[in-house]
CSV table of C-alpha atoms and ligand atoms in Angstrom, one decimal:
chain,number,residue,atom,x,y,z
A,20,UNK,CA,-25.3,12.2,250.8
A,21,UNK,CA,-23.7,14.3,253.5
A,22,UNK,CA,-21.1,12.6,255.8
A,23,UNK,CA,-20.1,13.9,259.2
A,24,UNK,CA,-16.5,14.0,258.2
A,25,UNK,CA,-14.2,13.4,255.3
A,26,UNK,CA,-10.5,13.0,255.6
A,27,UNK,CA,-9.2,13.9,252.1
A,28,UNK,CA,-6.0,13.2,250.3
A,29,UNK,CA,-4.2,11.2,252.9
A,30,UNK,CA,-2.2,8.0,252.6
A,31,UNK,CA,-4.4,5.2,254.1
A,32,UNK,CA,-2.6,2.5,256.0
A,33,UNK,CA,-5.5,0.4,256.9
A,34,UNK,CA,-4.3,-1.9,259.7
A,35,UNK,CA,-4.6,-5.2,257.6
A,36,UNK,CA,-0.8,-5.2,256.9
A,37,UNK,CA,-1.6,-4.6,253.2
A,38,UNK,CA,0.2,-1.8,251.2
A,39,UNK,CA,-0.7,1.8,251.7
A,40,UNK,CA,-2.8,3.6,249.2
A,41,UNK,CA,-3.9,7.2,248.4
A,42,UNK,CA,-7.7,7.4,249.5
A,43,UNK,CA,-10.2,9.7,251.2
A,44,UNK,CA,-12.1,8.4,254.2
A,45,UNK,CA,-15.7,9.3,255.2
A,46,UNK,CA,-17.2,8.9,258.6
A,47,UNK,CA,-20.9,9.0,259.5
A,48,UNK,CA,-22.7,7.9,262.7
A,49,UNK,CA,-19.5,7.0,264.5
A,50,UNK,CA,-18.7,4.5,261.7
A,51,UNK,CA,-16.4,4.4,258.7
A,52,UNK,CA,-18.8,5.1,255.8
A,53,UNK,CA,-16.5,4.9,252.9
A,54,UNK,CA,-12.7,4.6,251.9
A,55,UNK,CA,-11.7,5.5,248.3
A,56,UNK,CA,-12.0,8.4,245.9
A,57,UNK,CA,-14.8,10.5,247.5
A,58,UNK,CA,-14.4,13.4,245.1
A,59,UNK,CA,-18.2,13.6,244.6
A,60,UNK,CA,-19.1,13.4,248.3
A,61,UNK,CA,-19.6,16.2,250.9
A,62,UNK,CA,-19.4,16.4,254.7
A,63,UNK,CA,-20.0,18.8,257.5
A,64,UNK,CA,-16.4,18.8,258.2
A,65,UNK,CA,-13.5,18.2,255.9
A,66,UNK,CA,-9.8,17.7,256.7
A,67,UNK,CA,-6.9,18.0,254.3
A,68,UNK,CA,-4.6,15.1,255.0
A,69,UNK,CA,-2.0,15.7,252.3
A,70,UNK,CA,1.3,14.3,253.4
A,71,UNK,CA,-0.4,12.5,256.4
A,72,UNK,CA,-1.1,8.9,257.2
A,73,UNK,CA,-4.7,7.7,258.0
A,74,UNK,CA,-4.6,4.7,260.2
A,75,UNK,CA,-6.9,2.9,262.6
A,76,UNK,CA,-6.7,4.2,266.1
A,77,UNK,CA,-3.9,2.3,267.9
A,78,UNK,CA,-4.8,-0.5,270.4
A,79,UNK,CA,-2.5,-0.5,273.3
A,80,UNK,CA,-2.2,-4.3,273.9
A,81,UNK,CA,-0.9,-3.9,277.4
A,82,UNK,CA,-1.9,-1.3,280.0
A,83,UNK,CA,-2.6,-0.7,283.6
A,84,UNK,CA,-5.2,2.0,282.8
A,85,UNK,CA,-8.0,0.5,285.0
A,86,UNK,CA,-8.2,3.5,287.3
A,87,UNK,CA,-6.6,6.1,285.0
A,88,UNK,CA,-9.8,6.1,282.9
A,89,UNK,CA,-11.6,7.5,286.0
A,90,UNK,CA,-8.8,9.7,287.4
A,91,UNK,CA,-8.0,11.3,284.0
A,92,UNK,CA,-10.8,10.5,281.5
A,93,UNK,CA,-9.0,12.7,278.8
A,94,UNK,CA,-6.4,10.0,278.8
A,95,UNK,CA,-3.8,12.4,277.4
A,96,UNK,CA,-0.8,10.2,277.7
A,97,UNK,CA,-2.5,7.7,275.4
A,98,UNK,CA,-4.7,9.8,272.9
A,99,UNK,CA,-1.6,12.1,272.3
A,100,UNK,CA,0.1,8.9,270.9
A,101,UNK,CA,-2.8,8.0,268.7
A,102,UNK,CA,-4.2,5.3,271.0
A,103,UNK,CA,-8.0,4.8,270.9
A,104,UNK,CA,-8.4,1.5,272.8
A,105,UNK,CA,-6.5,0.1,275.9
A,106,UNK,CA,-6.4,-3.5,277.2
A,107,UNK,CA,-6.5,-3.1,280.9
A,108,UNK,CA,-6.2,-5.5,283.8
A,109,UNK,CA,-2.7,-6.9,282.9
A,110,UNK,CA,0.1,-8.6,284.9
A,111,UNK,CA,-2.5,-10.3,287.2
A,112,UNK,CA,-3.8,-7.0,288.5
A,113,UNK,CA,-7.3,-5.6,287.7
A,114,UNK,CA,-9.2,-3.0,289.6
A,115,UNK,CA,-12.3,-5.3,289.6
A,116,UNK,CA,-13.5,-7.6,291.0
A,117,UNK,CA,-12.2,-6.9,294.5
A,118,UNK,CA,-13.8,-6.7,297.8
A,119,UNK,CA,-10.8,-7.0,300.1
A,120,UNK,CA,-10.5,-3.7,301.9
A,121,UNK,CA,-6.8,-3.7,303.0
A,122,UNK,CA,-3.5,-3.1,301.3
A,123,UNK,CA,-2.9,-6.0,298.9
A,124,UNK,CA,0.4,-7.6,298.5
A,125,UNK,CA,2.8,-6.0,296.0
A,126,UNK,CA,2.3,-5.0,293.3
A,127,UNK,CA,-1.3,-4.1,294.1
A,128,UNK,CA,-0.3,-0.5,294.7
A,129,UNK,CA,0.8,-0.2,291.1
A,130,UNK,CA,-2.9,0.1,290.1
A,131,UNK,CA,-4.4,2.1,293.0
A,132,UNK,CA,-4.9,2.7,296.7
A,133,UNK,CA,-7.2,0.4,298.8
A,134,UNK,CA,-10.0,3.0,298.4
A,135,UNK,CA,-9.6,2.9,294.6
A,136,UNK,CA,-10.1,-0.8,294.5
A,137,UNK,CA,-13.9,-0.1,294.8
A,138,UNK,CA,-15.5,-2.6,292.5
A,139,UNK,CA,-16.6,-5.9,293.9
A,140,UNK,CA,-17.8,-7.0,290.4
A,141,UNK,CA,-16.7,-6.4,286.8
A,142,UNK,CA,-20.4,-5.5,286.2
A,143,UNK,CA,-20.0,-2.7,288.7
A,144,UNK,CA,-16.8,-1.5,287.0
A,145,UNK,CA,-18.5,-1.6,283.7
A,146,UNK,CA,-21.5,0.3,284.8
A,147,UNK,CA,-19.2,3.1,286.3
A,148,UNK,CA,-17.3,3.4,283.1
A,149,UNK,CA,-20.4,3.6,281.0
A,150,UNK,CA,-21.8,6.1,283.4
A,151,UNK,CA,-18.6,8.3,283.2
A,152,UNK,CA,-16.8,7.3,280.0
A,153,UNK,CA,-13.3,8.2,279.0
A,154,UNK,CA,-11.9,9.6,275.8
A,155,UNK,CA,-10.9,6.2,274.6
A,156,UNK,CA,-12.2,2.5,274.8
A,157,UNK,CA,-11.2,0.0,277.3
A,158,UNK,CA,-11.4,-3.8,277.4
A,159,UNK,CA,-10.7,-5.5,280.8
A,160,UNK,CA,-8.8,-8.6,281.7
A,161,UNK,CA,-9.5,-10.2,285.1
A,162,UNK,CA,-6.3,-10.3,287.3
A,163,UNK,CA,-5.4,-13.6,289.0
A,164,UNK,CA,-3.7,-11.8,291.7
A,165,UNK,CA,-6.8,-9.6,292.3
A,166,UNK,CA,-8.9,-12.8,292.6
A,167,UNK,CA,-6.2,-14.4,294.9
A,168,UNK,CA,-6.3,-11.4,297.3
A,169,UNK,CA,-10.0,-11.7,297.6
A,170,UNK,CA,-10.3,-15.5,297.8
A,171,UNK,CA,-7.3,-15.9,300.2
A,172,UNK,CA,-7.9,-12.8,302.3
A,173,UNK,CA,-4.4,-11.6,301.1
A,174,UNK,CA,-2.7,-14.6,302.8
A,175,UNK,CA,-0.9,-15.4,299.4
A,176,UNK,CA,2.4,-17.1,300.2
A,177,UNK,CA,0.9,-20.5,299.5
A,178,UNK,CA,-1.0,-22.3,296.8
A,179,UNK,CA,-4.7,-21.7,296.9
A,180,UNK,CA,-6.8,-24.5,298.3
A,181,UNK,CA,-9.4,-26.3,296.2
A,182,UNK,CA,-12.2,-24.3,297.8
A,183,UNK,CA,-10.3,-21.0,297.1
A,184,UNK,CA,-9.7,-22.0,293.5
A,185,UNK,CA,-13.4,-22.8,293.1
A,186,UNK,CA,-14.3,-19.4,294.5
A,187,UNK,CA,-11.8,-17.7,292.1
A,188,UNK,CA,-13.1,-19.6,289.2
A,189,UNK,CA,-16.7,-18.6,290.0
A,190,UNK,CA,-15.7,-15.0,290.3
A,191,UNK,CA,-13.9,-15.3,286.9
A,192,UNK,CA,-17.0,-16.9,285.3
A,193,UNK,CA,-19.1,-14.1,286.6
A,194,UNK,CA,-16.6,-11.5,285.4
A,195,UNK,CA,-16.5,-12.9,281.9
A,196,UNK,CA,-20.2,-13.0,281.7
A,197,UNK,CA,-20.1,-9.3,282.5
A,198,UNK,CA,-17.9,-8.5,279.6
A,199,UNK,CA,-14.3,-9.1,280.8
A,200,UNK,CA,-12.2,-10.4,277.8
A,201,UNK,CA,-10.0,-12.9,279.7
A,202,UNK,CA,-7.6,-13.6,282.6
A,203,UNK,CA,-4.2,-12.2,283.3
A,204,UNK,CA,-1.4,-13.5,285.6
A,205,UNK,CA,1.7,-11.9,287.1
A,206,UNK,CA,3.4,-15.1,288.3
A,207,UNK,CA,6.7,-13.2,289.0
A,208,UNK,CA,5.2,-11.1,291.7
A,209,UNK,CA,5.0,-11.9,295.5
A,210,UNK,CA,1.2,-12.0,295.3
A,211,UNK,CA,1.1,-14.8,292.8
A,212,UNK,CA,4.6,-16.5,293.1
A,213,UNK,CA,3.2,-19.2,295.3
A,214,UNK,CA,0.5,-20.3,292.8
A,215,UNK,CA,1.4,-23.5,291.1
A,216,UNK,CA,0.8,-24.1,287.4
A,217,UNK,CA,-2.2,-26.3,288.3
A,218,UNK,CA,-3.9,-23.3,290.1
A,219,UNK,CA,-3.7,-21.2,286.9
A,220,UNK,CA,-4.8,-24.0,284.7
A,221,UNK,CA,-7.9,-24.6,286.8
A,222,UNK,CA,-8.8,-20.9,286.3
A,223,UNK,CA,-7.8,-20.7,282.6
A,224,UNK,CA,-10.0,-23.8,282.0
A,225,UNK,CA,-13.0,-21.4,282.4
A,226,UNK,CA,-11.9,-19.2,279.5
A,227,UNK,CA,-12.7,-21.1,276.3
A,228,UNK,CA,-16.6,-21.3,277.1
A,229,UNK,CA,-16.6,-17.4,277.0
A,230,UNK,CA,-14.0,-17.1,274.3
A,231,UNK,CA,-11.6,-15.5,276.8
A,232,UNK,CA,-8.0,-15.0,276.4
A,233,UNK,CA,-5.1,-15.8,278.8
A,234,UNK,CA,-2.3,-13.2,279.2
A,235,UNK,CA,0.8,-13.6,281.4
A,236,UNK,CA,3.6,-11.7,282.9
A,237,UNK,CA,5.6,-14.8,283.1
A,238,UNK,CA,7.1,-16.3,286.3
A,239,UNK,CA,10.6,-15.6,285.1
A,240,UNK,CA,11.8,-13.3,282.4
A,241,UNK,CA,15.6,-13.9,283.1
A,242,UNK,CA,17.6,-17.0,283.5
A,243,UNK,CA,14.5,-19.3,283.6
A,244,UNK,CA,12.7,-17.6,280.7
A,245,UNK,CA,12.5,-20.8,278.6
A,246,UNK,CA,10.9,-22.7,281.5
A,247,UNK,CA,8.5,-19.9,281.8
A,248,UNK,CA,7.5,-20.1,278.1
A,249,UNK,CA,7.1,-23.8,278.6
A,250,UNK,CA,4.8,-23.3,281.6
A,251,UNK,CA,2.8,-20.7,279.6
A,252,UNK,CA,2.4,-23.1,276.7
A,253,UNK,CA,1.3,-25.9,279.1
A,254,UNK,CA,-1.3,-23.5,280.6
A,255,UNK,CA,-2.6,-22.8,277.0
A,256,UNK,CA,-2.7,-26.5,276.1
A,257,UNK,CA,-4.3,-27.8,279.1
A,258,UNK,CA,-6.9,-25.0,279.3
A,259,UNK,CA,-7.6,-24.6,275.6
A,260,UNK,CA,-7.4,-20.9,275.9
A,261,UNK,CA,-5.6,-18.5,273.5
A,262,UNK,CA,-2.4,-17.1,275.0
A,263,UNK,CA,-0.5,-13.8,275.0
A,264,UNK,CA,2.9,-13.5,276.7
A,265,UNK,CA,3.2,-9.9,278.1
A,266,UNK,CA,6.0,-7.6,277.5
A,267,UNK,CA,8.3,-10.3,276.2
A,268,UNK,CA,12.0,-9.6,277.1
A,269,UNK,CA,15.2,-11.3,278.2
A,270,UNK,CA,16.0,-9.6,281.4
A,271,UNK,CA,19.4,-9.3,283.0
A,272,UNK,CA,22.8,-9.0,281.2
A,273,UNK,CA,23.5,-12.7,281.7
A,274,UNK,CA,20.5,-13.4,279.4
A,275,UNK,CA,21.2,-10.8,276.7
A,276,UNK,CA,21.0,-12.4,273.3
A,277,UNK,CA,18.7,-15.2,274.4
A,278,UNK,CA,15.7,-13.8,272.4
A,279,UNK,CA,17.0,-16.1,269.6
A,280,UNK,CA,16.1,-19.0,271.8
A,281,UNK,CA,12.8,-17.5,273.2
A,282,UNK,CA,11.5,-16.6,269.8
A,283,UNK,CA,12.3,-20.2,268.5
A,284,UNK,CA,10.5,-21.5,271.6
A,285,UNK,CA,7.6,-19.3,270.9
A,286,UNK,CA,7.5,-20.4,267.2
A,287,UNK,CA,7.6,-24.1,268.2
A,288,UNK,CA,4.7,-23.6,270.6
A,289,UNK,CA,2.7,-21.8,267.9
A,290,UNK,CA,2.5,-25.0,266.0
A,291,UNK,CA,0.0,-26.4,268.3
A,292,UNK,CA,-1.3,-23.3,270.1
A,293,UNK,CA,-2.6,-19.8,269.5
A,294,UNK,CA,0.1,-17.9,271.3
A,295,UNK,CA,1.2,-14.3,270.7
A,296,UNK,CA,3.1,-11.6,272.6
A,297,UNK,CA,3.4,-7.9,273.1
A,298,UNK,CA,6.5,-5.8,273.6
A,299,UNK,CA,7.3,-2.1,274.5
A,300,UNK,CA,10.2,-0.4,272.6
A,301,UNK,CA,12.6,0.3,275.4
A,302,UNK,CA,15.5,-1.3,277.1
A,303,UNK,CA,14.3,-0.7,280.6
A,304,UNK,CA,11.4,-2.3,282.5
A,305,UNK,CA,9.4,-0.6,285.2
A,306,UNK,CA,7.2,-1.9,288.2
A,307,UNK,CA,7.4,-1.9,291.9
A,308,UNK,CA,10.7,-1.6,293.7
A,309,UNK,CA,11.7,-4.9,295.2
A,310,UNK,CA,15.0,-6.0,296.5
A,311,UNK,CA,14.9,-9.3,294.5
A,312,UNK,CA,15.0,-7.6,291.2
A,313,UNK,CA,17.7,-5.1,291.9
A,314,UNK,CA,20.7,-7.3,291.1
A,315,UNK,CA,19.5,-7.8,287.4
A,316,UNK,CA,19.7,-4.1,286.7
A,317,UNK,CA,22.7,-2.0,285.8
A,318,UNK,CA,20.9,1.1,286.7
A,319,UNK,CA,17.7,1.8,288.7
A,320,UNK,CA,15.6,4.9,288.7
A,321,UNK,CA,12.9,5.6,291.4
A,322,UNK,CA,9.4,6.3,289.9
A,323,UNK,CA,7.7,6.8,293.3
A,324,UNK,CA,8.1,6.3,296.9
A,325,UNK,CA,5.5,6.5,299.8
A,326,UNK,CA,7.9,7.4,302.6
A,327,UNK,CA,10.2,9.5,300.3
A,328,UNK,CA,8.2,11.1,297.4
A,329,UNK,CA,11.1,13.6,296.9
A,330,UNK,CA,13.2,10.8,295.6
A,331,UNK,CA,11.0,10.2,292.5
A,332,UNK,CA,13.1,10.5,289.3
A,333,UNK,CA,16.4,9.9,291.1
A,334,UNK,CA,18.9,7.2,290.7
A,335,UNK,CA,18.9,4.5,293.3
A,336,UNK,CA,22.8,4.5,293.5
A,337,UNK,CA,22.8,8.3,294.1
A,338,UNK,CA,20.2,7.9,296.8
A,339,UNK,CA,22.3,5.2,298.6
A,340,UNK,CA,25.3,7.4,298.3
A,341,UNK,CA,23.5,10.3,300.0
A,342,UNK,CA,22.2,8.1,302.7
A,343,UNK,CA,25.6,6.4,303.2
A,344,UNK,CA,24.0,2.9,302.8
A,345,UNK,CA,24.0,0.1,300.2
A,346,UNK,CA,21.4,-0.3,297.5
A,347,UNK,CA,19.5,-3.0,299.5
A,348,UNK,CA,19.1,-0.8,302.5
A,349,UNK,CA,18.1,2.2,300.4
A,350,UNK,CA,15.4,0.0,298.7
A,351,UNK,CA,14.0,-1.1,302.0
A,352,UNK,CA,13.9,2.6,303.2
A,353,UNK,CA,12.1,3.7,300.0
A,354,UNK,CA,9.4,0.9,300.0
A,355,UNK,CA,6.7,0.9,299.1
A,356,UNK,CA,8.0,2.4,295.8
A,357,UNK,CA,8.3,2.0,292.2
A,358,UNK,CA,11.3,1.8,289.9
A,359,UNK,CA,12.7,1.7,286.3
A,360,UNK,CA,15.2,-1.2,285.8
A,361,UNK,CA,17.8,-1.0,283.0
A,362,UNK,CA,17.9,-4.8,282.1
A,363,UNK,CA,17.3,-5.2,278.5
A,364,UNK,CA,19.6,-5.5,275.5
A,365,UNK,CA,18.8,-3.3,272.4
A,366,UNK,CA,19.6,-6.2,270.2
A,367,UNK,CA,17.0,-8.4,271.9
A,368,UNK,CA,14.5,-5.6,271.8
A,369,UNK,CA,14.9,-5.2,268.0
A,370,UNK,CA,14.7,-9.0,267.4
A,371,UNK,CA,11.5,-9.3,269.4
A,372,UNK,CA,9.9,-6.1,267.9
A,373,UNK,CA,10.8,-7.2,264.4
A,374,UNK,CA,8.9,-10.5,264.9
A,375,UNK,CA,5.7,-10.7,262.8
A,376,UNK,CA,3.5,-11.5,265.8
A,377,UNK,CA,4.8,-8.8,268.1
A,378,UNK,CA,1.9,-6.6,269.2
A,379,UNK,CA,2.8,-3.1,270.5
A,380,UNK,CA,1.9,-2.6,274.2
A,381,UNK,CA,3.1,0.3,276.4
A,382,UNK,CA,2.9,-1.3,279.8
A,383,UNK,CA,2.8,2.3,281.0
A,384,UNK,CA,2.0,2.9,284.7
A,385,UNK,CA,-0.1,6.1,284.8
A,386,UNK,CA,-0.1,6.7,288.5
A,387,UNK,CA,3.7,7.0,288.8
A,388,UNK,CA,5.1,10.3,289.9
A,389,UNK,CA,8.0,10.1,287.5
A,390,UNK,CA,6.8,7.3,285.1
A,391,UNK,CA,8.8,5.3,282.6
A,392,UNK,CA,8.5,7.3,279.3
A,393,UNK,CA,6.8,4.3,277.6
A,394,UNK,CA,3.5,5.7,279.1
A,395,UNK,CA,3.7,8.7,276.8
A,396,UNK,CA,6.0,7.5,274.1
A,397,UNK,CA,5.6,3.9,273.0
A,398,UNK,CA,3.7,4.2,269.7
A,399,UNK,CA,5.3,7.2,268.2
A,400,UNK,CA,8.7,5.7,269.2
A,401,UNK,CA,8.1,2.6,267.3
A,402,UNK,CA,6.9,4.7,264.3
A,403,UNK,CA,9.8,7.2,264.5
A,404,UNK,CA,12.7,5.4,265.7
A,405,UNK,CA,12.2,1.8,264.6
A,406,UNK,CA,10.2,2.4,261.3
A,407,UNK,CA,11.5,5.6,259.9
A,408,UNK,CA,15.0,5.8,261.4
A,409,UNK,CA,16.1,2.2,261.8
A,410,UNK,CA,13.9,0.7,259.1
A,411,UNK,CA,13.4,-2.4,261.3
A,412,UNK,CA,10.0,-2.8,260.1
A,413,UNK,CA,7.7,-1.3,257.4
A,414,UNK,CA,5.1,1.3,258.3
A,415,UNK,CA,2.3,-1.1,257.2
A,416,UNK,CA,3.7,-3.9,259.3
A,417,UNK,CA,4.0,-1.6,262.4
A,418,UNK,CA,0.5,-0.3,262.0
A,419,UNK,CA,-0.8,-3.8,261.7
A,420,UNK,CA,0.8,-4.8,264.9
A,421,UNK,CA,-0.7,-1.7,266.7
A,422,UNK,CA,-4.1,-2.2,265.2
A,423,UNK,CA,-5.4,-5.1,263.1
A,424,UNK,CA,-3.3,-7.9,264.8
A,425,UNK,CA,-4.2,-6.7,268.3
A,426,UNK,CA,-8.0,-6.5,267.4
A,427,UNK,CA,-7.8,-10.1,266.0
A,428,UNK,CA,-5.9,-11.5,269.0
A,429,UNK,CA,-8.1,-9.9,271.6
A,430,UNK,CA,-11.4,-10.4,269.8
A,431,UNK,CA,-12.3,-6.7,269.4
A,432,UNK,CA,-14.9,-6.9,266.6
A,433,UNK,CA,-15.3,-3.9,264.2
A,434,UNK,CA,-12.0,-2.3,265.2
A,435,UNK,CA,-8.3,-2.3,264.1
A,436,UNK,CA,-9.0,-2.2,260.3
A,437,UNK,CA,-10.2,0.7,258.2
A,438,UNK,CA,-13.2,-0.8,256.4
A,439,UNK,CA,-16.7,0.6,255.8
A,440,UNK,CA,-19.0,-0.4,258.7
A,441,UNK,CA,-16.1,-0.5,261.3
A,442,UNK,CA,-16.0,1.9,264.2
A,443,UNK,CA,-14.4,5.3,263.3
A,444,UNK,CA,-11.5,5.0,265.7
A,445,UNK,CA,-8.8,6.9,263.7
A,446,UNK,CA,-5.3,8.3,264.0
A,447,UNK,CA,-3.9,10.9,261.6
A,448,UNK,CA,-0.1,11.3,261.8
A,449,UNK,CA,2.9,12.7,259.9
A,450,UNK,CA,5.1,9.8,259.0
A,451,UNK,CA,8.1,12.2,258.4
A,452,UNK,CA,8.0,13.8,261.9
A,453,UNK,CA,6.2,11.3,264.3
A,454,UNK,CA,8.5,10.7,267.3
A,455,UNK,CA,8.4,10.2,271.0
A,456,UNK,CA,9.5,13.2,273.0
A,457,UNK,CA,9.3,11.6,276.5
A,458,UNK,CA,12.6,10.3,278.0
A,459,UNK,CA,13.8,9.0,281.3
A,460,UNK,CA,14.5,12.5,282.4
A,461,UNK,CA,11.4,14.2,281.0
A,462,UNK,CA,8.8,11.3,281.0
A,463,UNK,CA,5.6,13.3,280.6
A,464,UNK,CA,6.2,15.0,277.2
A,465,UNK,CA,3.6,14.4,274.5
A,466,UNK,CA,4.9,12.9,271.3
A,467,UNK,CA,5.4,14.8,268.0
A,468,UNK,CA,3.6,14.3,264.8
A,469,UNK,CA,0.2,13.0,265.9
A,470,UNK,CA,-2.1,15.4,264.0
A,471,UNK,CA,-5.6,14.2,265.0
A,472,UNK,CA,-7.3,11.3,266.8
A,473,UNK,CA,-11.0,10.3,266.7
A,474,UNK,CA,-12.9,7.7,268.7
A,475,UNK,CA,-16.3,6.7,267.3
A,476,UNK,CA,-16.0,9.6,264.9
A,477,UNK,CA,-15.4,12.3,267.6
A,478,UNK,CA,-12.2,14.1,267.8
A,479,UNK,CA,-10.4,13.4,271.1
A,480,UNK,CA,-7.0,14.9,270.2
A,481,UNK,CA,-6.4,17.9,267.9
A,482,UNK,CA,-3.9,20.8,267.7
A,483,UNK,CA,-1.7,19.0,270.2
A,484,UNK,CA,-4.6,19.1,272.8
A,485,UNK,CA,-7.1,16.8,274.2
A,486,UNK,CA,-10.5,18.0,273.1
A,487,UNK,CA,-12.4,16.9,276.3
A,488,UNK,CA,-14.8,14.7,274.3
A,489,UNK,CA,-15.4,11.2,276.0
A,490,UNK,CA,-16.8,9.0,273.4
A,491,UNK,CA,-15.0,5.9,274.8
A,492,UNK,CA,-16.7,2.6,275.5
A,493,UNK,CA,-16.4,-0.4,277.6
A,494,UNK,CA,-15.6,-3.1,275.1
A,495,UNK,CA,-17.2,-6.4,276.2
A,496,UNK,CA,-16.0,-9.6,274.9
A,497,UNK,CA,-17.7,-11.1,271.8
A,498,UNK,CA,-20.0,-8.0,271.6
A,499,UNK,CA,-20.0,-8.1,267.8
A,500,UNK,CA,-20.5,-4.8,265.9
A,501,UNK,CA,-23.2,-3.4,268.1
B,4,LIG,ZN1,4.0,-7.1,283.8
B,5,LIG,CU1,2.2,-4.8,283.0
């Protein structure tokens, strides 16, 4: 029998968390055909993987790629890292479903312009992506803030009324039926801040019937982070939905070291609840520039500014000095704008990243002019700096938390583990050299050591270049192996 592709002589790290082994891997018809000693088999294409690791394509647990898959279907920032699937629609923001034509409250601009919010339904979003696929797969969460803007006509500084909640819940039901995998919130943001816990519970209660998941950028990641974990667990318990805490961190110097407490609280909640979290491997966060968040940060870098695009990549303090004003005044002149906030302790980051349930998610913001380097560097950074150099976790464990665990948590059937019959989403990398090259000064550099990447058996990254192939799919919830 002739396969499409055989990757020979590599070290297979299969995404289950189990030990690496020397094995060949064969692909046929977009699926994994066999894993083992394939000395007797032939293929149209053979790759010598001596010294390289064969792993499942990485699943980016936390992205804002809803619009990027249309704007840049090659998805170079992600496939260059070995990513083959992204979870989009995070932090309460999704490109669909939205009909509101105006400028939504912050941080709506993080995802796109009003014209880019062009999908009144998830079914329409899905059809557009199926019509014009990207290099990688995408699964979509429905954003609570997106629902709010529509249902409340962007009048969002108050709790939603019962009628508005009912309208949002119906939209959510319709979206889940069209293939969305769950609901996300961003309760820290102006657009959703005024939503009480009960509003979120009423929506999350629609999730279990569809097997949907609840993900959350919590109300507070600083002084009140424990209250936020309690609120998140309450939403999980009262709704019956599975929960993911997004980009877990302890923000602000006054809270450094508190990941000891937060991880203990998460462990305690896990006794009665399916609750997991994702994390990015950096000590700076990034989102819209807002005066409220500036005091938490030692240093702030501007990532984009509508009135002052020339300030992208510069330090807020330097801009304020140039302008002869204080930081607050400078922020107001730069807005609407985006920023990188240096607010996280390396010790907390390591403690969180080392946790056995920590999924890796980039939280990259693809539209930013001078983005946070996590957009291009997250996965190779974990493999290079935290696995190889710091030995914070084993290679098998890291790959599991980039693949098998994430597929399990988000219900992505037939992905995340190298096993016959599963989709041939694969990453081939050099464990001795893999490393992020993007940094805060040069955020758009592709990583080193990612040899080749396949989606459904088609190469999307090879010889340090995107191939232009676009085999990606919209991954609908509960789709099975079809
Ligand atoms: Zn967020
Ligand atoms: Cu996010």
